[in-house]
Coordinates of C-alpha atoms and ligand atoms in Angstrom, one line a residue:
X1 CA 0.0 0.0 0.0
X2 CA 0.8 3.5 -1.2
X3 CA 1.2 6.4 1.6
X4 CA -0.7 9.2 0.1
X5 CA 1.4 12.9 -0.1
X6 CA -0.3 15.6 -1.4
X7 CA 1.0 19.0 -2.9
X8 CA 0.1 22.1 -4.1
X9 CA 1.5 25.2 -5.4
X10 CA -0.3 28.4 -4.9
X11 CA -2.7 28.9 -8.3
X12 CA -1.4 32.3 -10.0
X13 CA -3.0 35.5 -11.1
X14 CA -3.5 35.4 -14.6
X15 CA -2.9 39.5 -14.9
X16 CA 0.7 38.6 -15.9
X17 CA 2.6 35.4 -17.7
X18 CA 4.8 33.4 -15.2
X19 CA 8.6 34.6 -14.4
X20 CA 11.6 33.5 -12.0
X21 CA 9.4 33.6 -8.9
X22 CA 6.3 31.5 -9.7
X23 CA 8.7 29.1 -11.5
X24 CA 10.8 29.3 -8.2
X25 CA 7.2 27.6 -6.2
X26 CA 6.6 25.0 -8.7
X27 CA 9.4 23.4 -9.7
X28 CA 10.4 23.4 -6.2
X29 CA 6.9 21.8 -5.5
X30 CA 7.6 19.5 -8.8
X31 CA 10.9 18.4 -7.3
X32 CA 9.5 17.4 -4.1
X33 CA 6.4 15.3 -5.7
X34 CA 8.9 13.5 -7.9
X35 CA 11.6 12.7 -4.8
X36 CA 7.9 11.1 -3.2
X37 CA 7.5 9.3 -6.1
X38 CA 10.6 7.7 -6.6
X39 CA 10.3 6.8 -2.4
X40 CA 6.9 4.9 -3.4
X41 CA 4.3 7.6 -2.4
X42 CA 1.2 7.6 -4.5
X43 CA 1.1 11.8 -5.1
X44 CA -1.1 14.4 -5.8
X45 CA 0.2 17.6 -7.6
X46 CA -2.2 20.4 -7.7
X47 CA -1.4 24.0 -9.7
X48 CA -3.3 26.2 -11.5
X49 CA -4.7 29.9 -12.1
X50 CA -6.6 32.3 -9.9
X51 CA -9.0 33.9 -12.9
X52 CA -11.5 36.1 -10.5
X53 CA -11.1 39.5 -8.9
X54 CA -10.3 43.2 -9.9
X55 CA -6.8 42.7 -10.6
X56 CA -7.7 40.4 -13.8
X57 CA -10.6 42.6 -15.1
X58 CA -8.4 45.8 -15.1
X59 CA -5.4 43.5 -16.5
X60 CA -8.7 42.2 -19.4
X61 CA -9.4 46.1 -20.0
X62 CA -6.2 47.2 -20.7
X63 CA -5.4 44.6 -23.0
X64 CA -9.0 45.1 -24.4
X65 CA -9.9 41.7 -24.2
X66 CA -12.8 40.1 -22.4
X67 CA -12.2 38.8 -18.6
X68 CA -12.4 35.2 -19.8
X69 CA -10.7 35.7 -23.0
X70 CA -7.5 36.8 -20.8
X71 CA -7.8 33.9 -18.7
X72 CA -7.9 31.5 -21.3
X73 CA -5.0 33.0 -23.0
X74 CA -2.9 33.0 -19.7
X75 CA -4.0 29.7 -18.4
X76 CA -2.9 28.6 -21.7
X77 CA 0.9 29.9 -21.1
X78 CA 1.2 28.9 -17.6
X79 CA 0.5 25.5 -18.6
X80 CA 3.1 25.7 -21.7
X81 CA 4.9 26.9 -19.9
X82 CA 5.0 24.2 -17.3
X83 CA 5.1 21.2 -19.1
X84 CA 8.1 22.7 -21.0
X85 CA 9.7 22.7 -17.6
X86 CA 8.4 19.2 -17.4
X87 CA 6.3 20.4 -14.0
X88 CA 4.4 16.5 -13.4
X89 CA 1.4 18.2 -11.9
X90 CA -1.3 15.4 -11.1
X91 CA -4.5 18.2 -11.6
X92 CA -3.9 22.2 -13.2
X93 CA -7.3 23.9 -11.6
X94 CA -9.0 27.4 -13.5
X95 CA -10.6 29.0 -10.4
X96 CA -13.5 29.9 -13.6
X97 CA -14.2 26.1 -14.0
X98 CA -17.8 24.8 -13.5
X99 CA -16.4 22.2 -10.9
X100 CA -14.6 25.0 -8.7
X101 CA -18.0 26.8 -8.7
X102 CA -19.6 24.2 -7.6
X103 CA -16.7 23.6 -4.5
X104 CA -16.9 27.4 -3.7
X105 CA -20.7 27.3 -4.0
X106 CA -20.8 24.2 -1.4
X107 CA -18.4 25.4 1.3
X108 CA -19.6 28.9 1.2
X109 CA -23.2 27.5 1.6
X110 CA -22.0 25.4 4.3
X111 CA -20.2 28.2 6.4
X112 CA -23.5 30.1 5.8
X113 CA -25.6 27.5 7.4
X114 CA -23.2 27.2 9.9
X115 CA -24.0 30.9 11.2
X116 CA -20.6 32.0 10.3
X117 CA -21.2 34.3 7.7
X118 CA -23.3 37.3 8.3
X119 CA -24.0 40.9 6.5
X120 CA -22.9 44.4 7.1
X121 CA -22.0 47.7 5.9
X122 CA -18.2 48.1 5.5
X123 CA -15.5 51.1 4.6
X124 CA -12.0 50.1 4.0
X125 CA -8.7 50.9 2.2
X126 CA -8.6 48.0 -0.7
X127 CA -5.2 47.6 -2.6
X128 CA -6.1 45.6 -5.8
X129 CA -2.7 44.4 -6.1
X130 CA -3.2 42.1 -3.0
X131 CA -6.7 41.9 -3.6
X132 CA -7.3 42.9 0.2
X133 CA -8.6 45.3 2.5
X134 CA -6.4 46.9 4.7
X135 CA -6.2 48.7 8.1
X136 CA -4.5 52.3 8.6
X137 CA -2.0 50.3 10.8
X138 CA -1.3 47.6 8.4
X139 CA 0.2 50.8 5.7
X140 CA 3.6 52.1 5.4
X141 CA 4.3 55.6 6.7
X142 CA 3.1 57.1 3.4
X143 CA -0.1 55.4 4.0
X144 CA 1.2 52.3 0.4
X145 CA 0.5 48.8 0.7
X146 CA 4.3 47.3 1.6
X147 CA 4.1 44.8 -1.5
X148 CA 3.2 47.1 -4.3
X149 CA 4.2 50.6 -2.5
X150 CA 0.5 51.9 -4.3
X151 CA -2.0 53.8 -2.1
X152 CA -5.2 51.7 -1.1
X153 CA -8.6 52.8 -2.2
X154 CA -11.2 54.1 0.3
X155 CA -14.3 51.4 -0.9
X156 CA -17.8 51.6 0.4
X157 CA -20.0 48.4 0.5
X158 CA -22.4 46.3 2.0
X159 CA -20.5 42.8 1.8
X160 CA -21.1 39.7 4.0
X161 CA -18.6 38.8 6.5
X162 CA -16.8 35.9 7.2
X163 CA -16.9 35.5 11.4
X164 CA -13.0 34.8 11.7
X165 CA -12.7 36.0 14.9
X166 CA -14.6 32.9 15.9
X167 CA -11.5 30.5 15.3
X168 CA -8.8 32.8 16.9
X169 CA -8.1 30.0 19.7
X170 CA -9.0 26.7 17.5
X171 CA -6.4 27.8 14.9
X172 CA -4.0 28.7 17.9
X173 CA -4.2 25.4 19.2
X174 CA -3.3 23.8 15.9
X175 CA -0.5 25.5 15.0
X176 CA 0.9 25.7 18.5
X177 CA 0.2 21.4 19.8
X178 CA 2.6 19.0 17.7
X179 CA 0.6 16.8 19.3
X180 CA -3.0 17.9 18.4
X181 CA -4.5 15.8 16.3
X182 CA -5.4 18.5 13.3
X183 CA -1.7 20.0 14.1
X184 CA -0.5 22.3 11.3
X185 CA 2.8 22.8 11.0
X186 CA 3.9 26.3 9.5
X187 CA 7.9 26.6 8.3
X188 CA 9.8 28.5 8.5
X189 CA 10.3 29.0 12.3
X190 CA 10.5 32.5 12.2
X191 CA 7.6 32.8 10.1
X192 CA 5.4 30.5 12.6
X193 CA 6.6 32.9 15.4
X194 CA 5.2 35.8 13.2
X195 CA 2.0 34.2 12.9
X196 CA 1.3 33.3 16.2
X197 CA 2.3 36.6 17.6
X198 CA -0.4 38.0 15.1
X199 CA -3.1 35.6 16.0
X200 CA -2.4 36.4 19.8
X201 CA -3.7 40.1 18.7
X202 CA -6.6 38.5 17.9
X203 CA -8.5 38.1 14.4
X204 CA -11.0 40.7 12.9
X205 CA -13.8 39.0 10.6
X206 CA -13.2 39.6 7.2
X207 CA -15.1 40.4 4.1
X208 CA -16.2 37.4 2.4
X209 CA -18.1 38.9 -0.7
X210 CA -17.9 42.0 -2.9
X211 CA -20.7 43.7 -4.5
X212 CA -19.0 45.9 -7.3
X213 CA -16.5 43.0 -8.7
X214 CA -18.8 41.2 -10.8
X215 CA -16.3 38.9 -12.1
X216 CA -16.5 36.0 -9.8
X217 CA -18.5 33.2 -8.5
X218 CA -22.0 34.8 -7.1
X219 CA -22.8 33.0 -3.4
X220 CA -25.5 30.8 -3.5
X221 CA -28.0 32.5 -0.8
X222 CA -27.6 36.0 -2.6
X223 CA -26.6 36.0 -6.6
X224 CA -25.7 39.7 -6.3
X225 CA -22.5 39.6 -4.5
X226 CA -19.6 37.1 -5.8
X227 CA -17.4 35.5 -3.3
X228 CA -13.9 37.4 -2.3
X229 CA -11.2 36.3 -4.5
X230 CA -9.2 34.7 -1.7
X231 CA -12.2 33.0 -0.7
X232 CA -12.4 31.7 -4.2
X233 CA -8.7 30.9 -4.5
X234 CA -8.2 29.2 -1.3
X235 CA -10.7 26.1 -2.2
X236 CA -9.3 25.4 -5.3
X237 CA -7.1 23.1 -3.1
X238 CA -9.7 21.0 -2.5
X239 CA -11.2 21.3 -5.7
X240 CA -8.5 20.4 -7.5
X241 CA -9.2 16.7 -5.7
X242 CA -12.7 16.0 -7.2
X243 CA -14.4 18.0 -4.1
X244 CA -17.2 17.6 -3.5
X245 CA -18.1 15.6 -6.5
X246 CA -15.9 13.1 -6.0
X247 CA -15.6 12.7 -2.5
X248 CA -13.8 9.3 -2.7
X249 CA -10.7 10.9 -4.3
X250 CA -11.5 14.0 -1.7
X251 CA -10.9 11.9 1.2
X252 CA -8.1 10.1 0.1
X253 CA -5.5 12.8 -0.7
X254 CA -7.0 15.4 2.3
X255 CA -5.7 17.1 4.0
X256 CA -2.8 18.5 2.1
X257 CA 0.4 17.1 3.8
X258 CA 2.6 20.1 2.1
X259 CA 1.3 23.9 0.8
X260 CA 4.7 26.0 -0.8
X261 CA 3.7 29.6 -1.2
X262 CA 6.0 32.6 -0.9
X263 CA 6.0 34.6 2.5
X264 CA 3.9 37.1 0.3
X265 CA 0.3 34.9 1.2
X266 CA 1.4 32.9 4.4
X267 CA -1.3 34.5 6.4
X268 CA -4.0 33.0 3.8
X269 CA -2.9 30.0 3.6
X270 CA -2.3 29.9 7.6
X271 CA -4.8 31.6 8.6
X272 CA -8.0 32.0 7.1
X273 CA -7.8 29.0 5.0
X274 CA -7.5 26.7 8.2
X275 CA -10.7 28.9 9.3
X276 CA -12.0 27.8 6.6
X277 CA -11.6 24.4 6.6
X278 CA -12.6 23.9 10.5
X279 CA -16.0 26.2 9.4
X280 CA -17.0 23.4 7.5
X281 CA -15.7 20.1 9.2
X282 CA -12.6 19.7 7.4
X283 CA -9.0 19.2 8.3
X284 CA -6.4 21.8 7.9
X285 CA -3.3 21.1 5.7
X286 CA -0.5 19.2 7.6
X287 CA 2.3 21.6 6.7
X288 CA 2.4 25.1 5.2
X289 CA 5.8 25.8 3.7
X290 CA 6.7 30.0 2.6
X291 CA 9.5 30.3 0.8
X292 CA 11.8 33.5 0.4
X293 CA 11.4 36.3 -2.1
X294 CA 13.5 36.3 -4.8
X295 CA 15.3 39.9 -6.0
X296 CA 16.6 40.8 -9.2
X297 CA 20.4 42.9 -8.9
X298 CA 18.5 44.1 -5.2
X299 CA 15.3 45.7 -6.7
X300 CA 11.9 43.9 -6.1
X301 CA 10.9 41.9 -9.8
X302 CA 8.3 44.3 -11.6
X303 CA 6.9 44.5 -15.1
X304 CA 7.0 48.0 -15.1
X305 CA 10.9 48.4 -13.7
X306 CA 11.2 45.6 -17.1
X307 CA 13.2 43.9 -14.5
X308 CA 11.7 40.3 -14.5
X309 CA 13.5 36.8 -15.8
X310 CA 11.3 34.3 -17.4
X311 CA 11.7 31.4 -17.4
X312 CA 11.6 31.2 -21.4
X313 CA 14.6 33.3 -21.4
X314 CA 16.0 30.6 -18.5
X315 CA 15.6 27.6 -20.9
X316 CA 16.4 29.3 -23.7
X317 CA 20.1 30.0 -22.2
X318 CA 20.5 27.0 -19.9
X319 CA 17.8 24.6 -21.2
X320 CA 15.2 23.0 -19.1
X321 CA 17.1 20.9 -17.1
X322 CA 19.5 22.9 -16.0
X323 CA 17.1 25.6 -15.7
X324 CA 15.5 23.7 -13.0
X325 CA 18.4 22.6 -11.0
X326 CA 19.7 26.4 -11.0
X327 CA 16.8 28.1 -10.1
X328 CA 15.5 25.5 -7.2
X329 CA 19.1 25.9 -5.7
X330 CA 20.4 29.3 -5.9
X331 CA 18.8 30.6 -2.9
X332 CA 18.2 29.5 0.5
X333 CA 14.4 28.1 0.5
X334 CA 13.8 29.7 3.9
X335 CA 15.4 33.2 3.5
X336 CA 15.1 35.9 1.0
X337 CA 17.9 36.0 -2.0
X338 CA 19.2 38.0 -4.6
X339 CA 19.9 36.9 -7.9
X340 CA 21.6 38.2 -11.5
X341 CA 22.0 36.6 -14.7
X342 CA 25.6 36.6 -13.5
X343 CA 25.5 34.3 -10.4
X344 CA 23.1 32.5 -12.3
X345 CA 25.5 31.7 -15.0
X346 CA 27.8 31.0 -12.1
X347 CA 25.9 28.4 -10.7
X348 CA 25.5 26.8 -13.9
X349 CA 29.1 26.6 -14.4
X350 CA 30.8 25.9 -11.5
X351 CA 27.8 22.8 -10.6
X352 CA 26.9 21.4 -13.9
X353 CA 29.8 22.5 -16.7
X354 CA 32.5 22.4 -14.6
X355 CA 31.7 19.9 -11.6
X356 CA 29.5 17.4 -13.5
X357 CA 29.5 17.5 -17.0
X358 CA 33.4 17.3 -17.0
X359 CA 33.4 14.5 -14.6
X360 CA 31.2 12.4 -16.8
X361 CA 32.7 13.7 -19.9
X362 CA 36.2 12.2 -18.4
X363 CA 35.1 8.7 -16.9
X364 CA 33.1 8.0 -20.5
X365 CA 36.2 9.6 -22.8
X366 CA 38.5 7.0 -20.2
X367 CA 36.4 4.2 -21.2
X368 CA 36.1 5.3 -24.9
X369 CA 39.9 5.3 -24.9
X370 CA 40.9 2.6 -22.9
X371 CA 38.2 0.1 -23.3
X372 CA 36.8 0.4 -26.6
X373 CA 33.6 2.8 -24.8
X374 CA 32.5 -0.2 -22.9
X375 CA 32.1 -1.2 -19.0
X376 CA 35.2 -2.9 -18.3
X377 CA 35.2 -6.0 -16.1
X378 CA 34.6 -6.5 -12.8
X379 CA 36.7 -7.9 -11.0
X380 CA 35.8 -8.3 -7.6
X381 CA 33.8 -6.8 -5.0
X382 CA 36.7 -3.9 -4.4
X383 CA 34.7 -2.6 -8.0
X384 CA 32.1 -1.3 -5.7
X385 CA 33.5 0.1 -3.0
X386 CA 33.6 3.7 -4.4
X387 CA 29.8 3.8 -5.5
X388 CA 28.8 2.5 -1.8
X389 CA 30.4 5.5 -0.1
X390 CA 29.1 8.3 -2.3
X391 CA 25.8 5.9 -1.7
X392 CA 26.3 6.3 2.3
X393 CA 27.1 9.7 2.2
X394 CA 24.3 10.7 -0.3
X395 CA 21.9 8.7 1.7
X396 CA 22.3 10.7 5.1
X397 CA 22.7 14.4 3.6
X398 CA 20.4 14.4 0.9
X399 CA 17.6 12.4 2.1
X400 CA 17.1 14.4 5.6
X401 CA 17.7 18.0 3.1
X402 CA 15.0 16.9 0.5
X403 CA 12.2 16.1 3.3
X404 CA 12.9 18.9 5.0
X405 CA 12.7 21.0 1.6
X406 CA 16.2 22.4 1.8
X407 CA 16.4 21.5 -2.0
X408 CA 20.3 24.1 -2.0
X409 CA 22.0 21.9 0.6
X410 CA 20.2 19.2 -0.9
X411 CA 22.1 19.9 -4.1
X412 CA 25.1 21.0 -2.5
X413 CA 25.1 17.5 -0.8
X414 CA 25.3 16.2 -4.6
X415 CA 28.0 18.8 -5.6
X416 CA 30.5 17.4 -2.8
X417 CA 29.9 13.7 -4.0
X418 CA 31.0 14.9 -7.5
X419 CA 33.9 16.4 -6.2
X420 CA 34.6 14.0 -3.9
X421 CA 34.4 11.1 -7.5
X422 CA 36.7 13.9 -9.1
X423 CA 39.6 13.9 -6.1
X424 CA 39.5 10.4 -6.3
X425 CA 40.2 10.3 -10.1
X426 CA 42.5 12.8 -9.6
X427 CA 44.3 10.1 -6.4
X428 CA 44.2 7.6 -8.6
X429 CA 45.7 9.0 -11.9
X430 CA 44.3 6.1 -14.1
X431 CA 46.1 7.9 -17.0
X432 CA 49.0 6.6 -15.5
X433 CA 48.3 2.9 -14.6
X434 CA 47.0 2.5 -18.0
X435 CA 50.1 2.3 -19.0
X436 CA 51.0 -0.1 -16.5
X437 CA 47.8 -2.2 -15.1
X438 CA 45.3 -2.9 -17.2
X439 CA 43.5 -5.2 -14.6
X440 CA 43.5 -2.0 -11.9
X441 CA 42.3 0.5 -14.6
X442 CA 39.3 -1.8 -15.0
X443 CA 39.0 -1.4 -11.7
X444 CA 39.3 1.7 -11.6
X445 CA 37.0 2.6 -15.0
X446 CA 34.3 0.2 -13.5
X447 CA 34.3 1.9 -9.9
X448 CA 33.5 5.5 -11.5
X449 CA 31.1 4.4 -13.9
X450 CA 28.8 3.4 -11.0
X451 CA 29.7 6.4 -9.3
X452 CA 28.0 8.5 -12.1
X453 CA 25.0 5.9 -12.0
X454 CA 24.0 6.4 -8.4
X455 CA 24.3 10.4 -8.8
X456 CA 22.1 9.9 -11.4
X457 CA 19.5 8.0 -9.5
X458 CA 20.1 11.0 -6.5
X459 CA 19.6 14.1 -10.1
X460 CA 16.4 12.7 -11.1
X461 CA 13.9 14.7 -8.9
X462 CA 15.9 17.8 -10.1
X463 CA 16.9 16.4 -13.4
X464 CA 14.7 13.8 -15.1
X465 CA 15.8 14.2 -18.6
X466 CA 19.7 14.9 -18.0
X467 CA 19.6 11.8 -15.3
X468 CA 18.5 9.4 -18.0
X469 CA 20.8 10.3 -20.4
X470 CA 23.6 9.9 -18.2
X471 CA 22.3 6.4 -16.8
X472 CA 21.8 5.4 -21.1
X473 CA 25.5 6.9 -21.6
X474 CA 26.9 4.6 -19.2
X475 CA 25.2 1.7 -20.2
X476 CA 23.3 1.4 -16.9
X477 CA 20.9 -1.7 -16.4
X478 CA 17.2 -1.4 -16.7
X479 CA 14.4 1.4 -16.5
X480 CA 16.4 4.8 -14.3
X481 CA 13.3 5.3 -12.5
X482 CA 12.5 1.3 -11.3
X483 CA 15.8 0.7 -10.3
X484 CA 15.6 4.8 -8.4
X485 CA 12.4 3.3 -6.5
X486 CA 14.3 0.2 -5.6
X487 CA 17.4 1.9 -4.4
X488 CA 15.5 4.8 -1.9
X489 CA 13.8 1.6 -0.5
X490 CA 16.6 -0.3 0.3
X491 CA 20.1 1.4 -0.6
X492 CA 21.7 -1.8 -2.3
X493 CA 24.3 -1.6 -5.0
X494 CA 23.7 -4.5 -7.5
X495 CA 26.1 -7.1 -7.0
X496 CA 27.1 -6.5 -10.5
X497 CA 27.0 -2.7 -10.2
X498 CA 24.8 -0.9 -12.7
X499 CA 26.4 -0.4 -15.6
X500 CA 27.4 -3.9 -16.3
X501 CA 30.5 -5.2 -17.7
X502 CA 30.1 -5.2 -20.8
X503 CA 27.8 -2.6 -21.6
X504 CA 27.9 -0.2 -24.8
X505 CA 28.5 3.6 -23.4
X506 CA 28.1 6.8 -25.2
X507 CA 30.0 9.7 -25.4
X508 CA 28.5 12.7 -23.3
X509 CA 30.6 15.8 -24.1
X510 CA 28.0 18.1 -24.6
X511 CA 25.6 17.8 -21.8
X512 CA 26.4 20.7 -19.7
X513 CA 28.7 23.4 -22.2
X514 CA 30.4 26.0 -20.3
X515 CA 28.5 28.9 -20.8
X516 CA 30.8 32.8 -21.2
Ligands
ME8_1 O1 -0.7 35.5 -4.8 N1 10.0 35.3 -5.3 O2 -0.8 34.8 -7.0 P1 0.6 35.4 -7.6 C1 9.6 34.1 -5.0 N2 -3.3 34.2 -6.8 N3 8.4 33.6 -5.3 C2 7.5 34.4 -6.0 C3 7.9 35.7 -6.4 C4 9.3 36.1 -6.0 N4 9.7 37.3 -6.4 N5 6.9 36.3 -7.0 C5 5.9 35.3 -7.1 C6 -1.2 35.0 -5.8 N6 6.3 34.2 -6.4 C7 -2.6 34.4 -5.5 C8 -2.4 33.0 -4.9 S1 -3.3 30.8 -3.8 C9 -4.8 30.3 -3.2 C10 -3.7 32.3 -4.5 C11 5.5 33.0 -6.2 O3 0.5 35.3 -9.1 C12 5.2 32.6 -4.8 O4 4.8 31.3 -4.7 O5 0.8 36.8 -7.1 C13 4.1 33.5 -4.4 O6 3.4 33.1 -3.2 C14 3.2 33.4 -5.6 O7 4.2 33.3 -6.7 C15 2.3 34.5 -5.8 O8 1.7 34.4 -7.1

């Protein structure tokens, strides 16, 4: 039997196409539900596009284009987008969808019925940006919302409320117990602290309808008023698992065990949505996971400062695989981090040209030279020594880094293994006992090749594509990702390694090319 593990991604605005920092979210996310797979998890990998609210009809206006016609054009290149970066989503959710009005319709209806939503007359300072009201107190001193530094406006409705006050202590409890039974676990540390420290203030009931944005899914006990974007946006999580239509598959993947988002919308996600959720009878997620911000040369990422990376121009320059090793490592998960096409060049070479493209590129071109670009023969159990300590000390570093979603040290766990094959090529000098052993430079040929085969197995989750050509250009037995579930379940090298003796390699020069 299967454990169950599911993920999600935070669904995106469709006002904008996708750059560095949604890409950051969901090839992290992608990474993580591959890594489950390959440990035997049966996953579920939800993403998608948040298509309701002001922000997207003043984004349709501009562009003169009808609200849905926008959204079908920029769900359209989120998902291109995605599977070029070969993102193995299980479920990509439109929040304008028939089933996700039928899932907003059904908890807001519940919540209603619950007594937890009620009606009154409301002022406040609304930043469309954010798509939220905000308090005086909550401004910078210029009176600008902190994220997108413009001035709120001063809006005047009659909206029904969502009673969040009423599950100040019952969300409390969960985030604050390990040991409650509904705990929910919010990472980082400091970002838990910041949460709870806010919740101790106590919770003010929020709006949970607007009257002026037409664009949105009208609530079921009054057509006229369509349910707050977050609202909306939140339950595509459970959506996006069949609810409530297919309750089978609901209850089998819920609650979420991990929600990535960036710091941006952690009191959403930890916040209301669990108020949510408990309004209507339903488990919180297990874990809610928000990431860093990514900076470009030190200034915030903006369209209008033209100072965003996409990642078309990232594949186009470092292709897709090395697209999404670079950009899942180069910063800290937990912590902000600044980045130029500079140090992302950098990463590229110094990890993939330099470290492992050149230590392939030399064990294969050994081979090719000295053995006709086939495994040598084994000769005895020595063969494998090399490949079962860059096993144990991969198994240790990387395994405890990748469930705790610390995907850099993760990779930088990988990096020493590499250098550590390299030092030992270089200790060895097989250039020089091929002119005197034939029978140790076997050895030593064999012993690297299944070296390069178990970082393969460990590159996968970041990898797919590059890991199976490396495991097919050293000959490797069987199917990469069979014999990468059999390995994370038991650690055994093959008795006969996995590139056999024997085997036809290919030359890999050109995987990673140094780029100038
Ligand atoms: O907030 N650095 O959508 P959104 C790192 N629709 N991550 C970044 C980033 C950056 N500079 N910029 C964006 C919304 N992200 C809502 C979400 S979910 C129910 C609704 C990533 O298009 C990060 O994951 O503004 C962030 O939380 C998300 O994109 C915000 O995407």
């Amino acid at each position: 039997m299967k454990i169950k593990f599911y993920i999600t991604t935070p669904i995106y605005y469709v006002n904008d196409v996708a750059h560095i920092g949604h890409s950051y979210t969901t090839i992290t996310a992608d990474i993580i539900a591959r890594w489950k797979r390959l440990n035997n998890f049966d996953v579920f990998f939800v993403t998608g596009t948040d298509e309701h609210g002001e922000k997207i009809v003043s984004a349709a206006k501009k562009k003169g284009q009808t609200p849905l016609a926008l959204c079908d054009e920029m769900s359209e290149k989120f998902k291109k987008i995605w599977n070029l970066l070969n993102i193995s989503y299980t479920n990509f959710i439109r929040t304008t969808e028939k089933r996700h009005f039928i899932a907003v319709e059904k908890i807001v209806q519940t919540l209603f019925d619950k007594g937890f939503i009620f009606k009154k007359k409301y002022e406040g300072l609304y930043c469309t940006g954010c798509e939220r009201f905000y308090s005086k107190k909550d401004l910078d001193k210029t009176g600008c919302c902190f994220f997108h530094k413009t001035k709120p406006l001063l809006q005047f409705e009659e909206n029904y409320f969502f009673k969040l006050s009423a599950f100040q202590n019952l969300i409390l409890d969960r985030i604050t117990d390990p040991y409650h039974k509904e705990h929910i676990e919010i990472l980082p540390k400091e970002r838990k602290n910041e949460i709870i420290g806010k919740l101790k203030i106590g919770l003010e009931d929020i709006s949970l309808s607007r009257s002026i944005v037409k664009w949105g899914i009208p609530l079921p006990f009054d057509k006229e008023q369509t349910a707050y974007v977050w609202i909306d946006a939140l339950i595509n999580y459970v959506t996006g698992l069949g609810y409530p239509e297919d309750i089978n598959k609901f209850q089998k993947y819920w609650p979420a065990d991990i929600q990535l988002m960036a710091k941006d919308i952690l009191w959403f996600h930890a916040v209301i949505w669990p108020a949510i959720l408990i309004g209507v009878e339903l488990s919180p997620p297990k874990r809610i996971y928000a990431h860093g911000f990514f900076t470009l040369n030190g200034n915030k990422m903006s369209k209008s400062l033209s100072n965003v990376i996409s990642p078309q121009e990232l594949i186009d320059k470092y292709g897709v695989d090395a697209t999404r090793y670079i950009v899942s490592t180069i910063i800290p998960f937990d912590s902000d981090g600044d980045i130029s096409w500079h140090e992302l060049t950098l990463k590229y070479n110094v990890d993939l040209a330099n470290n492992l493209g050149n230590m392939i590129s030399r064990i294969i071109k050994m081979a090719a030279k000295y053995f006709n670009l086939k495994t040598p023969h084994k000769i005895n159990n020595l063969d494998l020594e090399l490949v079962k300590k860059i096993s144990k000390l991969l198994k240790v570093s990387f395994i405890i880094n990748m469930n705790n979603i610390q995907l850099h040290k993760a990779a930088q766990s990988l990096q020493n293994a590499i250098t550590f094959i390299n030092k030992q090529i270089e200790y060895d000098t097989p250039w020089k006992i091929a002119k005197t052993d034939t029978s140790k430079l076997a050895h030593h040929i064999f012993s690297y090749l299944q070296a390069i085969d178990v970082i393969a197995l460990y590159l996968l989750p970041f990898m797919p594509i590059s890991a199976k050509k490396i495991w097919c250009a050293t000959g490797a037995n069987g199917n990469i990702d069979e014999v990468a579930k059999k390995y994370f379940k038991d650690f055994i090298i093959p008795q006969d390694g996995f590139s056999i003796s024997g085997s036809q390699l290919q030359n890999m020069e050109n995987l990673f090319l140094r780029i100038v």
